[in-house]
Each structure stands twice: as structure tokens, then as C-alpha cells.
């Protein structure tokens, strides 16, 4: 069974839940930006949560199915169509052999996850099917899909057509979106005024926002506590001796535009970081469009862990609902 | 000096051994990373050593942040007492300095550079008080380098020059990063040399190019069949200047699957090194050359 790509959309890649274990060599975890949505899509079509699906950003692909399959589209609000006829999101539907799956315009969010019963069956690379385009690793030939590609699909079941994720178990960012941040890392490089304005100001998603990182603009410039730069750090006050970067860490080169590193993060570099977006809010970032207003909200470790537990409860409810 | 501990969200513990770069700080971070790995702490998912710091990723559903902190702090004590000795390998990397490909690229991005009228090599030679580019290349290729971190992108080595601090080369990064860097460019930023493992964006000054692939996701390169990434933290590198003919010949060897970089296993002792840096480096080079 295969899916023929008629149009690639904008940037559509094969993703699963990622490739942990190689960050110390500069190979990031990758995987769906909105993991919860990818898990939900897979569960809807009877796959393991970690099966490979497609992630499409801003614009959906156009796909022709060689055989019958069960499909689910989750994440952003971008209506799916089968031979031009609309299908609901967060719901499993059938696509018959010869039919074409396409998408309407994006209404809300940024990324859809497309799961197909059986999963996209490209070979695993370092334990994952996720695409890491910079390293030409994993996915379909190490790159985003393109018109003419034939995507292999594994053996699936057609049992669960019509299953749907209840409204309260679908998660999308609010507007303005709040991203919870644990201050730390090089937070104390900032002046008290900068520490305050970082959380007080409204920021907007900049056009430079992709799987590697999301950039934000619009807040006040962050000033640094004066110091003599340590040997090897570089001359700019925002420079440090090149260190590792946590996933979700927020660097602010030159003190101007914060960048949150995401699934395809560079593993390290020489910019100071003010803190880290908590694990519970990482999925939300993948659903932010450019120009979306956001606010950083300060939390402590206890609040971060409570939010994480809340996400775990929601995932448990999802599994129960679709199980 | 005790390390500084801070959390990167609810999944990362960040340990800064020192805010400035030194071989002592690098040895401590590498030694701690090894210690954490050997402890097999439940819930630890990734250990990333860096130049003068390290990062431990953990699953807080399995180990509480306070507990991982205590475990790693205990390891710091042991790491400080550990002998600064490393069994590693020394490898010779051929470099075609002043090559046409990085030259074309640096001219294309000249307006982003501190000195638009010259080349990256001319600029680096001047601000480091070398009389000319040849003397600068002789210094860059004259002493060995420690791979003090692997990362940024897949398999990219950061390398720290094994000389006294006053002799160390230092250059700023580009004023604004380039959107393009040729694959296998030998670059420089701050006090670190690097080799760009893949083509892409970059802000380091560009000095030359190596014919030797260091990352190969297809694993077809003869010496990358076992694993797609060549470098490991702790590797020692010696650059060997080559000319165009030697470069072309090496590329052909790589393509035919016959290229294999000279590698020797060596034991490095930081105390012995610090006593007589030039003498110790000469011995390392001797071992590389089979003496």
C-alpha cells in the first residue's frame, strides 16, 4: 500500500514521537511539534501512539491513496476533504482506493497531524521515522515530501471508523496564548527591570518560526547586568561559553528577540538563556501562527510539575476515550 | 570551584562547571558526564557534555528534580577528585586553507562581516597579531585541539586549542550570521574552531575546508559504517594543511571508499600537559606519526 503525493503543501514531513538519545552528538529529538495531536491521530486510526504520520504546517498536502485506509487529522483547524467533500477534524474517516485527500485553508492553529492506519512505513533511522532535514536523516529520504513521492504505508485495520476525540480533549492555544516559563539557566544576567519586562510585555510570534525554533518580537529590549565577559564567551553581553541548550529554552541574542528552541533544536551554542518553557506547554508552541500575541508566564518548579501532571491526566482520558 | 546548578524547565538539569573556558572546566564536565552515565540513574534520558558545562535530561515522572540534583551533586565531588587522565584518540584532519568554496561564500556575505574589505583569514590573522595569513595558518595547524563538545547540528565538533591562553586564537563571530556555509568548512568563533558537518547557516569565520566527511546519515563512508557521527568529546585533532591537488586526491579517495584518517589511541594527562605544553604536544604528534 502506498500514498502518492500530488502536492506537498508547504513543508510536510514524516514525524513520530521522536529520536531521543543523540542530542549529545547534535542530533535533536525531532518528532511531531504537537505530540498530543499526533498521539490522538494515531489512536483514532488504531495505530500505536508512536506510529509515524505526516505533519503539515500552514497548508495541507494533496494525497492519492492506492488502497482503502482509515485516516484522522488532528491539531490545527484545517478541514480535510476526500474527493472534495469535507471531513471532520479529530475524527477517523475512510479514504477509498483512488480517492484524493486534500485540505481547505487553515482556520486556526498552525500544524495538522495526519495519521493513516498502519502508519507511514519509511525505514527507521536511529530508532525513529522522524525527519531531520538538516541532517538528511530519517523520514522520507531525509527530507520534506514532494510531488511524485510514493509514501509506503504499513498494515492497518479498518475497524474504528467514526471514532472521535471529545471537544474537551482537543487542545489548542488560547488567544493571546500564555506560555509558562521556569526562569533559570542564565536568568541572572538580566537586570531587575529586564526580568520584569520580559514577563510583563506582550510578544508576537515572528515570521522566523519553524521546527527548530520560534522567534518572538515586540517586547522591550532586555538589558544585562554589566560584567567582564568570561574567556571564550565572546564579546557581546548575551554571549556565553558555548553550552548545551535545553528543549524549550529561551535564548535572547543581543537582548532583543527571544527564541524558543523546539523539537529540531540546535543542541548548543553561545547565547545566554533566560529560562525554559515547561514541558506541558511545548505542544502549544507548534500551533502558533506568526503575529499571534503571546505572554510569558512565570512559574516555579512545583507549578511546572502540576501542569505536567494535568497533561498526563488529559492523555490518560484520551486513551480511555479511544481505547 | 563548585559548579553552578540550574534547571532548564522540568526536564533538564544544567550544570555550569565554569563560566569561562579552560581545559580544567572541560575535564570536569566530561568527567561528570561519564560519572552520571556510569551511575545509571533511573529516569536520566540524555547526558550532554559541553565545553565547560553539561546538561542532564530526565523524566520527572520517574525521578524528582530535587533528587536528580542531589545525585549529580554527589557525582561532582567524585569527579573533582578523579585523575585528569583520558584514554582517547588523536586524529589527523586534512585542511585545504583559503579554498575557493569558502572564499566564494565569504565574499557573498561580506556585508555581514566586521571587515568587508578583506577575507576571514586576513581579518583573523590581523586581530591576532600575526604578520600574514601563512603565519596564522601555521599557528592554527601547528598545535593539537581538544574536541570539547559535539553538537549545534549533527556531529559538529567544537575544538579548543591546546596552547597557553595568551597564544590562543580568538575571533568574533560574523556581525550577522550567514544563511549559507559550505559543508565541511573549518570555522572559528570565540576561542573555538569547528568543522561544519552539514551545509547551512553559520556565524563562525571561515578558514578552509576538509575533504573528510564527519557526518554521513547513509553510513556509506568507509569509516562511518559503524556510526554516522565521527567525533566524540575528548578526541584530539591535528590539522594538516593540504593544497588543491591533495584535496582533490583525498575527495577521490573518499568517493572510492578508500580514505581513512590517521588515528592513534593515546592517553592524555592534563597535569603532564600543563607542565610542558609544547613538549607534550610534540609527543602527541609523534604518536600520531607512528613514532
Coordinates of N, CA and C in Angstrom, one line a residue, chain A residues 38 74 76 99 102 131 158 207 219 265 268 271 304 322:
Chain A
X38 N -0.5 14.3 17.6 CA 0.0 13.1 16.8 C -0.4 11.8 17.5
X74 N -5.7 15.8 13.1 CA -5.8 16.5 14.4 C -4.9 17.7 14.4
X76 N -4.2 21.6 14.2 CA -4.8 22.8 13.7 C -6.2 22.6 13.0
X99 N -9.1 7.5 -4.1 CA -9.6 8.8 -3.7 C -8.4 9.7 -3.3
X102 N -7.4 16.0 0.4 CA -6.8 17.4 0.3 C -7.3 18.2 1.5
X131 N 11.6 13.0 10.5 CA 12.5 13.6 9.5 C 13.4 14.7 10.2
X158 N -9.2 -1.5 9.6 CA -10.2 -0.6 9.2 C -11.4 -0.6 10.1
X207 N 8.0 36.0 11.9 CA 7.9 35.1 10.8 C 8.9 34.0 10.9
X219 N 8.4 42.9 22.5 CA 8.7 43.3 23.9 C 9.9 44.3 23.9
X265 N 15.7 21.4 17.6 CA 16.7 22.3 18.2 C 18.1 22.1 17.8
X268 N 23.3 23.1 21.0 CA 24.1 24.0 21.8 C 24.5 25.2 21.1
X271 N 24.7 31.5 23.1 CA 23.8 32.6 23.5 C 23.2 32.2 24.9
X304 N 5.2 23.8 37.5 CA 5.6 23.1 36.3 C 5.2 21.7 36.4
X322 N -10.6 6.6 23.6 CA -10.5 6.0 22.3 C -10.1 4.5 22.4

